[in-house]
């Protein structure tokens, strides 16, 4: 049985990142002390990254003490703690407030059910309408522009968050230029985005995987991949996918790489210590340690690949993988693996460079803390943490893509597949 650990990117922890959240809850000094003690114990005795000195935590904490003392709400305290974590310069060190923890565990949030972006010269534009949310029920659509909240001009998202059951009035400017007021009731809505397979053209399908976290559905992915095999070309869209669990990652890999293929290695403290003890060498290069470990059966559990018990039929067509700056953790492992093992072309922007194995633990009083326990090195000897993946086909990153705008990454993939078809037709190797 191969290693199974939480491998969760920070984006994934936030759920629907731009969805409105409820108001802050007060926090007592005693609660702050209990959470800090719990977090400090985890970092001192359990957290591990070969390149990080966790003994620096007390100094980082001391530097943020004025902000911690001044924080009177759970959200302000959480921000101050995460600012201290950021000084480690490593990913997967994150404190989640009770509200954020509950949102992740229940895959739900309270709000009106939209994702919005501020667009210069336009305003606050609705970029996504959550199925079943208040906005969808009221008739709001992608591309609508929020101009006022409760009769006042917009100031960021001020006035949109609120408690469940409370009402607000949005003034919406539609694409036809006409404005209308909508009275919405903030409700609980699901943040689950099921995996989707869409036809791009008769020869090309696009499989979108939004997360590898708790809401990833292996049965749905299996059904979609069965349909995808009918297409000679497949685009795997991992943009904005912050990561998730290793077993979900390995399930997806099972449709593309064989059970004997290895795509990378998780490097733990035990492995590093064994390397130093066995070889007598200085254990300061995780890429060398990862390569060394592949020669020993005892480290097989930390070699990552397709799910070992999988008998899935492999996809044999051309594959392109879409990534961006919010593709993190398990998404980065997946993208690198498909490039390294089956030659998939990566298209988009450089990935997040946030690839550590981590666990999420109770930090008392409803808080949870995520901390890393292993590093990761690809089968080609590349450490992804802090480096990310640079795509072979780069596309300039846009702050936003308006509804109806062409998807340049998909168009690049189609052009790539057309070239591959030409090569296949001519018998060029």
Short mmCIF file of C-alpha atoms in Angstrom, two decimals:
data_model
loop_
_atom_site.label_atom_id
_atom_site.label_comp_id
_atom_site.label_asym_id
_atom_site.label_seq_id
_atom_site.Cartn_x
_atom_site.Cartn_y
_atom_site.Cartn_z
CA UNK A 1 0.00 0.00 0.00
CA UNK A 2 1.45 3.33 -1.05
CA UNK A 3 1.67 6.40 1.14
CA UNK A 4 -1.55 8.38 1.50
CA UNK A 5 -1.25 11.89 2.92
CA UNK A 6 -3.12 15.15 2.66
CA UNK A 7 -1.45 17.20 -0.03
CA UNK A 8 -3.55 20.30 0.02
CA UNK A 9 -2.75 23.63 -1.63
CA UNK A 10 -3.74 26.87 0.05
CA UNK A 11 -6.15 27.76 -2.74
CA UNK A 12 -8.00 24.49 -2.17
CA UNK A 13 -8.35 25.26 1.51
CA UNK A 14 -10.21 28.46 0.76
CA UNK A 15 -12.94 26.77 -1.25
CA UNK A 16 -14.50 29.27 -3.63
CA UNK A 17 -11.92 31.98 -3.07
CA UNK A 18 -14.00 34.99 -3.99
CA UNK A 19 -17.30 33.83 -2.51
CA UNK A 20 -18.67 36.11 0.19
CA UNK A 21 -18.04 35.03 3.75
CA UNK A 22 -19.90 35.89 6.92
CA UNK A 23 -18.83 38.51 9.46
CA UNK A 24 -15.93 37.95 11.86
CA UNK A 25 -16.29 36.29 15.25
CA UNK A 26 -14.62 37.67 18.37
CA UNK A 27 -11.70 35.77 19.92
CA UNK A 28 -10.52 35.73 23.54
CA UNK A 29 -6.89 35.97 24.75
CA UNK A 30 -7.18 32.47 26.24
CA UNK A 31 -8.27 31.02 22.91
CA UNK A 32 -5.36 32.70 21.12
CA UNK A 33 -2.93 31.27 23.68
CA UNK A 34 -4.33 27.75 23.30
CA UNK A 35 -4.12 27.86 19.49
CA UNK A 36 -0.57 29.24 19.54
CA UNK A 37 0.55 26.51 21.96
CA UNK A 38 -1.01 23.80 19.81
CA UNK A 39 0.52 25.17 16.60
CA UNK A 40 3.94 25.59 18.21
CA UNK A 41 3.93 21.97 19.35
CA UNK A 42 3.16 20.72 15.83
CA UNK A 43 5.88 22.86 14.26
CA UNK A 44 8.48 21.98 16.88
CA UNK A 45 7.90 18.22 16.97
CA UNK A 46 6.24 17.15 13.72
CA UNK A 47 6.72 19.59 10.83
CA UNK A 48 9.53 18.85 8.40
CA UNK A 49 10.96 20.28 5.19
CA UNK A 50 14.65 19.60 4.42
CA UNK A 51 15.32 23.25 3.62
CA UNK A 52 13.35 24.86 6.48
CA UNK A 53 14.48 25.52 10.05
CA UNK A 54 11.33 25.29 12.14
CA UNK A 55 13.22 26.37 15.25
CA UNK A 56 12.83 29.92 13.90
CA UNK A 57 9.12 29.82 14.68
CA UNK A 58 9.44 31.42 18.11
CA UNK A 59 11.24 34.41 16.62
CA UNK A 60 8.66 34.77 13.82
CA UNK A 61 5.93 34.57 16.45
CA UNK A 62 7.64 37.24 18.53
CA UNK A 63 7.84 39.57 15.54
CA UNK A 64 4.09 39.27 14.97
CA UNK A 65 3.18 39.53 18.67
CA UNK A 66 1.85 43.12 18.44
CA UNK A 67 -0.59 42.08 15.70
CA UNK A 68 -1.56 38.95 17.59
CA UNK A 69 -2.21 40.93 20.77
CA UNK A 70 -4.24 43.51 18.85
CA UNK A 71 -6.39 40.96 17.05
CA UNK A 72 -9.88 40.77 18.49
CA UNK A 73 -11.53 38.55 15.87
CA UNK A 74 -10.81 35.03 14.64
CA UNK A 75 -10.09 36.33 11.14
CA UNK A 76 -7.62 39.01 12.31
CA UNK A 77 -5.83 36.47 14.51
CA UNK A 78 -5.69 33.99 11.63
CA UNK A 79 -4.17 36.62 9.32
CA UNK A 80 -1.49 37.49 11.88
CA UNK A 81 -0.57 33.83 12.38
CA UNK A 82 -0.35 33.23 8.64
CA UNK A 83 1.87 36.29 8.24
CA UNK A 84 4.24 34.68 10.74
CA UNK A 85 4.07 31.38 8.83
CA UNK A 86 4.94 33.17 5.58
CA UNK A 87 8.39 34.02 6.95
CA UNK A 88 9.37 30.36 6.66
CA UNK A 89 9.28 30.83 2.89
CA UNK A 90 7.57 27.49 2.37
CA UNK A 91 4.10 26.44 1.29
CA UNK A 92 1.53 24.32 3.15
CA UNK A 93 1.90 26.14 6.49
CA UNK A 94 -1.51 27.61 7.12
CA UNK A 95 -3.90 28.32 9.96
CA UNK A 96 -7.60 28.09 9.10
CA UNK A 97 -10.22 29.87 11.19
CA UNK A 98 -13.18 27.91 12.54
CA UNK A 99 -15.36 29.32 9.77
CA UNK A 100 -12.88 28.39 7.01
CA UNK A 101 -12.43 24.94 8.58
CA UNK A 102 -16.18 24.37 8.60
CA UNK A 103 -16.49 25.57 5.00
CA UNK A 104 -13.88 23.06 3.88
CA UNK A 105 -15.32 20.16 5.87
CA UNK A 106 -18.89 20.76 4.71
CA UNK A 107 -17.97 22.00 1.19
CA UNK A 108 -20.38 24.87 1.75
CA UNK A 109 -20.36 28.60 2.45
CA UNK A 110 -22.82 31.35 3.36
CA UNK A 111 -23.38 34.18 0.93
CA UNK A 112 -25.16 35.00 -2.30
CA UNK A 113 -23.28 32.45 -4.39
CA UNK A 114 -21.08 34.34 -6.82
CA UNK A 115 -17.44 34.75 -7.71
CA UNK A 116 -16.64 38.30 -8.68
CA UNK A 117 -13.69 40.30 -10.02
CA UNK A 118 -13.13 44.04 -10.11
CA UNK A 119 -12.61 45.03 -13.75
CA UNK A 120 -11.27 48.55 -14.44
CA UNK A 121 -13.72 50.84 -16.22
CA UNK A 122 -16.52 48.36 -15.54
CA UNK A 123 -16.84 47.60 -11.85
CA UNK A 124 -17.46 44.43 -9.87
CA UNK A 125 -18.21 41.81 -12.53
CA UNK A 126 -19.91 38.49 -11.83
CA UNK A 127 -17.53 35.83 -13.11
CA UNK A 128 -19.29 32.75 -11.78
CA UNK A 129 -22.78 32.04 -10.49
CA UNK A 130 -22.92 29.14 -8.04
CA UNK A 131 -25.68 26.62 -8.84
CA UNK A 132 -28.38 26.73 -6.20
CA UNK A 133 -27.20 30.01 -4.69
CA UNK A 134 -29.31 33.12 -4.14
CA UNK A 135 -27.79 34.92 -7.13
CA UNK A 136 -28.72 32.14 -9.55
CA UNK A 137 -32.25 31.94 -8.16
CA UNK A 138 -32.64 35.71 -8.60
CA UNK A 139 -31.56 35.48 -12.24
CA UNK A 140 -28.06 36.99 -12.08
CA UNK A 141 -25.78 35.77 -14.88
CA UNK A 142 -22.09 35.81 -15.70
CA UNK A 143 -21.11 39.23 -17.01
CA UNK A 144 -23.54 41.20 -14.85
CA UNK A 145 -21.93 44.21 -13.15
CA UNK A 146 -22.62 45.09 -9.50
CA UNK A 147 -22.76 48.89 -9.26
CA UNK A 148 -24.33 49.40 -5.83
CA UNK A 149 -24.82 47.46 -2.59
CA UNK A 150 -27.82 48.55 -0.50
CA UNK A 151 -27.97 51.75 -2.50
CA UNK A 152 -24.32 52.69 -1.95
CA UNK A 153 -21.59 52.68 -4.65
CA UNK A 154 -19.38 49.59 -4.46
CA UNK A 155 -16.27 49.60 -2.27
CA UNK A 156 -14.63 46.30 -3.03
CA UNK A 157 -16.96 43.63 -1.65
CA UNK A 158 -18.10 45.75 1.32
CA UNK A 159 -21.68 44.95 2.25
CA UNK A 160 -21.89 41.71 0.30
CA UNK A 161 -20.77 39.29 3.07
CA UNK A 162 -23.20 38.68 5.91
CA UNK A 163 -24.91 36.17 8.15
CA UNK A 164 -27.20 33.43 6.87
CA UNK A 165 -30.78 34.58 6.41
CA UNK A 166 -29.99 38.31 6.13
CA UNK A 167 -30.92 40.35 3.05
CA UNK A 168 -29.12 42.82 0.79
CA UNK A 169 -30.02 44.78 -2.32
CA UNK A 170 -27.73 44.72 -5.34
CA UNK A 171 -28.00 47.15 -8.21
CA UNK A 172 -27.02 45.21 -11.32
CA UNK A 173 -26.12 46.59 -14.72
CA UNK A 174 -26.83 44.01 -17.41
CA UNK A 175 -25.09 43.57 -20.76
CA UNK A 176 -27.86 45.55 -22.48
CA UNK A 177 -26.94 48.58 -20.35
CA UNK A 178 -30.11 48.49 -18.26
CA UNK A 179 -29.91 48.46 -14.45
CA UNK A 180 -32.16 46.68 -12.00
CA UNK A 181 -32.29 46.19 -8.23
CA UNK A 182 -32.30 42.65 -6.82
CA UNK A 183 -33.11 41.77 -3.22
CA UNK A 184 -31.17 38.65 -2.23
CA UNK A 185 -31.15 36.55 0.93
CA UNK A 186 -27.80 35.20 2.03
CA UNK A 187 -28.01 31.42 2.22
CA UNK A 188 -25.77 28.42 2.57
CA UNK A 189 -24.61 27.04 -0.78
CA UNK A 190 -22.39 24.20 -1.93
CA UNK A 191 -18.87 24.98 -3.11
CA UNK A 192 -18.53 21.65 -4.90
CA UNK A 193 -17.55 21.92 -8.57
CA UNK A 194 -17.97 18.50 -10.18
CA UNK A 195 -15.38 17.49 -12.73
CA UNK A 196 -16.52 18.28 -16.28
CA UNK A 197 -15.89 16.88 -19.76
CA UNK A 198 -16.73 19.20 -22.65
CA UNK A 199 -16.26 18.80 -26.38
CA UNK A 200 -13.97 21.45 -27.84
CA UNK A 201 -14.17 20.13 -31.39
CA UNK A 202 -15.03 16.73 -32.93
CA UNK A 203 -11.52 15.43 -32.18
CA UNK A 204 -10.87 17.16 -28.86
CA UNK A 205 -12.36 16.96 -25.37
CA UNK A 206 -11.48 19.03 -22.30
CA UNK A 207 -11.49 17.44 -18.86
CA UNK A 208 -11.61 20.04 -16.08
CA UNK A 209 -10.49 18.96 -12.62
CA UNK A 210 -11.23 21.73 -10.13
CA UNK A 211 -9.63 20.11 -7.09
CA UNK A 212 -8.02 16.93 -5.78
CA UNK A 213 -9.37 17.73 -2.31
CA UNK A 214 -12.35 16.24 -0.44
CA UNK A 215 -14.90 16.92 -3.18
CA UNK A 216 -12.96 15.13 -5.93
CA UNK A 217 -15.21 12.31 -7.18
CA UNK A 218 -13.27 9.24 -8.42
CA UNK A 219 -16.41 7.62 -9.86
CA UNK A 220 -17.27 10.73 -11.84
CA UNK A 221 -13.71 10.99 -13.15
CA UNK A 222 -13.82 7.35 -14.21
CA UNK A 223 -17.06 7.94 -16.14
CA UNK A 224 -15.69 11.04 -17.81
CA UNK A 225 -12.46 9.31 -18.82
CA UNK A 226 -14.49 6.50 -20.38
CA UNK A 227 -16.10 9.13 -22.61
CA UNK A 228 -12.79 10.91 -23.22
CA UNK A 229 -11.28 7.79 -24.80
CA UNK A 230 -13.51 8.39 -27.82
CA UNK A 231 -11.50 11.53 -28.62
CA UNK A 232 -8.00 11.41 -30.14
CA UNK A 233 -7.06 14.60 -28.27
CA UNK A 234 -7.57 15.49 -24.62
CA UNK A 235 -7.01 18.78 -22.79
CA UNK A 236 -6.62 18.34 -19.04
CA UNK A 237 -7.49 21.65 -17.38
CA UNK A 238 -5.78 22.07 -14.00
CA UNK A 239 -5.94 25.86 -13.90
CA UNK A 240 -6.85 27.24 -10.46
CA UNK A 241 -6.67 23.71 -9.01
CA UNK A 242 -4.91 24.13 -5.67
CA UNK A 243 -4.31 20.42 -5.05
CA UNK A 244 -5.71 17.78 -2.72
CA UNK A 245 -5.15 14.20 -1.59
CA UNK A 246 -2.48 11.87 -2.95
CA UNK A 247 -4.89 8.99 -3.51
CA UNK A 248 -7.05 11.19 -5.76
CA UNK A 249 -3.97 12.31 -7.68
CA UNK A 250 -2.90 8.71 -8.18
CA UNK A 251 -6.39 7.75 -9.36
CA UNK A 252 -6.25 10.34 -12.13
CA UNK A 253 -2.71 9.30 -13.07
CA UNK A 254 -3.99 5.73 -13.48
CA UNK A 255 -5.74 6.76 -16.71
CA UNK A 256 -2.49 7.97 -18.25
CA UNK A 257 0.51 6.08 -16.81
CA UNK A 258 1.05 2.41 -16.10
CA UNK A 259 1.18 0.84 -12.61
CA UNK A 260 4.94 0.35 -12.88
CA UNK A 261 5.68 3.94 -13.84
CA UNK A 262 7.02 6.22 -11.13
CA UNK A 263 6.53 9.96 -11.38
CA UNK A 264 8.33 11.20 -8.28
CA UNK A 265 9.41 10.72 -4.68
CA UNK A 266 8.26 12.07 -1.33
CA UNK A 267 11.36 12.86 0.75
CA UNK A 268 10.80 12.49 4.50
CA UNK A 269 13.05 13.12 7.51
CA UNK A 270 13.41 9.36 7.97
CA UNK A 271 14.62 9.01 4.38
CA UNK A 272 17.09 11.88 4.76
CA UNK A 273 18.47 10.42 8.00
CA UNK A 274 18.77 6.96 6.40
CA UNK A 275 20.62 8.44 3.42
CA UNK A 276 23.12 10.24 5.67
CA UNK A 277 23.63 7.18 7.86
CA UNK A 278 23.96 4.71 4.96
CA UNK A 279 26.11 6.75 2.57
CA UNK A 280 28.04 8.93 4.99
CA UNK A 281 27.29 11.87 2.70
CA UNK A 282 25.94 15.24 3.71
CA UNK A 283 22.15 15.15 3.35
CA UNK A 284 21.70 18.59 1.80
CA UNK A 285 20.46 17.71 -1.70
CA UNK A 286 16.91 16.33 -1.80
CA UNK A 287 17.21 15.46 -5.49
CA UNK A 288 20.15 13.13 -4.80
CA UNK A 289 18.35 11.62 -1.83
CA UNK A 290 15.23 10.96 -3.93
CA UNK A 291 17.27 9.24 -6.66
CA UNK A 292 19.10 7.14 -4.04
CA UNK A 293 15.85 6.01 -2.41
CA UNK A 294 14.55 4.37 -5.60
CA UNK A 295 17.06 1.58 -5.16
CA UNK A 296 15.59 0.38 -1.87
CA UNK A 297 12.36 -1.55 -1.35
CA UNK A 298 11.79 0.04 2.05
CA UNK A 299 11.20 3.39 0.36
CA UNK A 300 8.74 2.06 -2.24
CA UNK A 301 5.82 3.56 -0.32
CA UNK A 302 7.19 7.03 -0.99
CA UNK A 303 7.56 6.52 -4.74
CA UNK A 304 4.53 8.09 -6.41
CA UNK A 305 2.76 6.92 -9.55
CA UNK A 306 -0.54 5.51 -10.71
CA UNK A 307 -2.74 3.81 -8.15
CA UNK A 308 -1.01 0.44 -7.67
CA UNK A 309 -4.20 -1.63 -7.75
CA UNK A 310 -5.61 0.12 -10.82
CA UNK A 311 -6.62 -1.79 -13.94
CA UNK A 312 -7.83 1.26 -15.85
CA UNK A 313 -7.45 1.33 -19.63
CA UNK A 314 -4.84 3.96 -20.47
CA UNK A 315 -5.74 6.97 -22.59
CA UNK A 316 -3.68 6.67 -25.80
CA UNK A 317 -4.36 9.98 -27.52
CA UNK A 318 -2.51 13.30 -27.49
CA UNK A 319 -2.61 15.17 -24.18
CA UNK A 320 -2.14 18.83 -23.30
CA UNK A 321 -2.29 20.09 -19.72
CA UNK A 322 -3.38 23.64 -18.84
CA UNK A 323 -1.80 25.25 -15.76
CA UNK A 324 -1.53 28.72 -14.26
CA UNK A 325 -0.19 30.48 -11.18
CA UNK A 326 -2.95 28.98 -9.04
CA UNK A 327 -2.20 25.39 -10.06
CA UNK A 328 -0.55 24.04 -6.94
CA UNK A 329 0.51 20.97 -5.04
CA UNK A 330 -1.11 17.81 -6.45
CA UNK A 331 -1.90 19.68 -9.68
CA UNK A 332 1.77 20.45 -10.16
CA UNK A 333 2.75 16.85 -9.48
CA UNK A 334 0.14 15.71 -12.02
CA UNK A 335 1.23 18.17 -14.71
CA UNK A 336 4.92 17.37 -14.27
CA UNK A 337 4.19 13.64 -14.26
CA UNK A 338 2.20 13.70 -17.50
CA UNK A 339 4.92 15.75 -19.18
CA UNK A 340 7.73 13.51 -17.91
CA UNK A 341 6.11 10.12 -18.53
CA UNK A 342 3.81 10.49 -21.56
CA UNK A 343 5.19 13.67 -23.11
CA UNK A 344 2.10 15.84 -22.50
CA UNK A 345 2.58 19.48 -23.46
CA UNK A 346 2.06 22.00 -20.68
CA UNK A 347 0.30 25.23 -21.68
CA UNK A 348 -0.36 28.41 -19.72
CA UNK A 349 1.58 30.17 -16.95
CA UNK A 350 4.16 29.03 -14.42
CA UNK A 351 2.58 27.03 -11.61
CA UNK A 352 2.50 28.00 -7.93
CA UNK A 353 5.60 26.09 -6.78
CA UNK A 354 3.77 24.87 -3.67
CA UNK A 355 4.53 21.15 -3.53
CA UNK A 356 4.97 19.65 -0.09
CA UNK A 357 3.20 16.75 1.57
CA UNK A 358 1.21 18.11 4.48
CA UNK A 359 -1.32 17.14 7.11
CA UNK A 360 -4.19 19.11 8.61
CA UNK A 361 -4.59 18.87 12.38
CA UNK A 362 -6.91 20.24 15.05
CA UNK A 363 -5.49 23.42 16.60
CA UNK A 364 -8.21 23.69 19.29
CA UNK A 365 -11.28 25.91 19.50
CA UNK A 366 -12.35 25.07 15.96
CA UNK A 367 -9.10 26.17 14.33
CA UNK A 368 -7.05 23.79 12.17
CA UNK A 369 -3.43 24.01 11.13
CA UNK A 370 -1.81 22.61 8.02
CA UNK A 371 1.91 21.87 8.15
CA UNK A 372 4.37 20.03 5.88
CA UNK A 373 6.00 16.69 6.64
CA UNK A 374 7.74 15.81 3.35
CA UNK A 375 9.30 17.34 0.26
CA UNK A 376 8.77 16.19 -3.32
CA UNK A 377 11.11 15.53 -6.25
CA UNK A 378 9.98 14.52 -9.75
CA UNK A 379 11.25 11.40 -11.49
CA UNK A 380 13.52 13.67 -13.54
CA UNK A 381 15.10 15.06 -10.41
CA UNK A 382 13.31 18.41 -10.18
CA UNK A 383 12.27 19.89 -6.84
CA UNK A 384 8.99 21.69 -7.45
CA UNK A 385 8.65 23.51 -4.12
CA UNK A 386 9.56 27.15 -4.63
CA UNK A 387 10.28 26.54 -8.31
CA UNK A 388 7.02 25.59 -9.96
CA UNK A 389 6.64 24.31 -13.51
CA UNK A 390 7.31 26.44 -16.55
CA UNK A 391 5.00 25.42 -19.42
CA UNK A 392 6.38 24.62 -22.86
CA UNK A 393 3.77 26.89 -24.42
CA UNK A 394 3.55 30.14 -22.46
CA UNK A 395 0.48 32.38 -22.51
CA UNK A 396 0.46 35.82 -20.95
CA UNK A 397 -1.44 35.78 -17.69
CA UNK A 398 -4.53 37.95 -17.52
CA UNK A 399 -5.97 39.21 -14.25
CA UNK A 400 -9.37 38.20 -15.51
CA UNK A 401 -11.02 36.68 -18.58
CA UNK A 402 -14.37 38.12 -19.40
CA UNK A 403 -17.22 35.71 -20.14
CA UNK A 404 -17.30 35.05 -23.87
CA UNK A 405 -13.63 35.89 -24.40
CA UNK A 406 -11.68 33.27 -26.34
CA UNK A 407 -9.73 30.82 -24.21
CA UNK A 408 -6.23 31.25 -25.61
CA UNK A 409 -4.88 28.21 -23.77
CA UNK A 410 -7.50 25.96 -25.37
CA UNK A 411 -6.80 27.50 -28.78
CA UNK A 412 -3.08 26.82 -28.35
CA UNK A 413 -3.87 23.20 -27.48
CA UNK A 414 -6.02 22.83 -30.59
CA UNK A 415 -3.23 24.23 -32.76
CA UNK A 416 -0.80 21.82 -31.12
CA UNK A 417 -3.09 18.86 -31.81
CA UNK A 418 -3.50 19.92 -35.44
CA UNK A 419 0.27 19.90 -35.78
CA UNK A 420 0.48 16.48 -34.12
CA UNK A 421 -2.16 15.14 -36.52
CA UNK A 422 -0.16 16.42 -39.45
CA UNK A 423 2.93 14.67 -38.11
CA UNK A 424 0.95 11.44 -37.58
CA UNK A 425 -0.55 11.58 -41.07
CA UNK A 426 2.90 12.02 -42.61
CA UNK A 427 4.38 9.28 -40.47
CA UNK A 428 6.94 11.59 -38.90
CA UNK A 429 8.37 10.27 -35.64
#
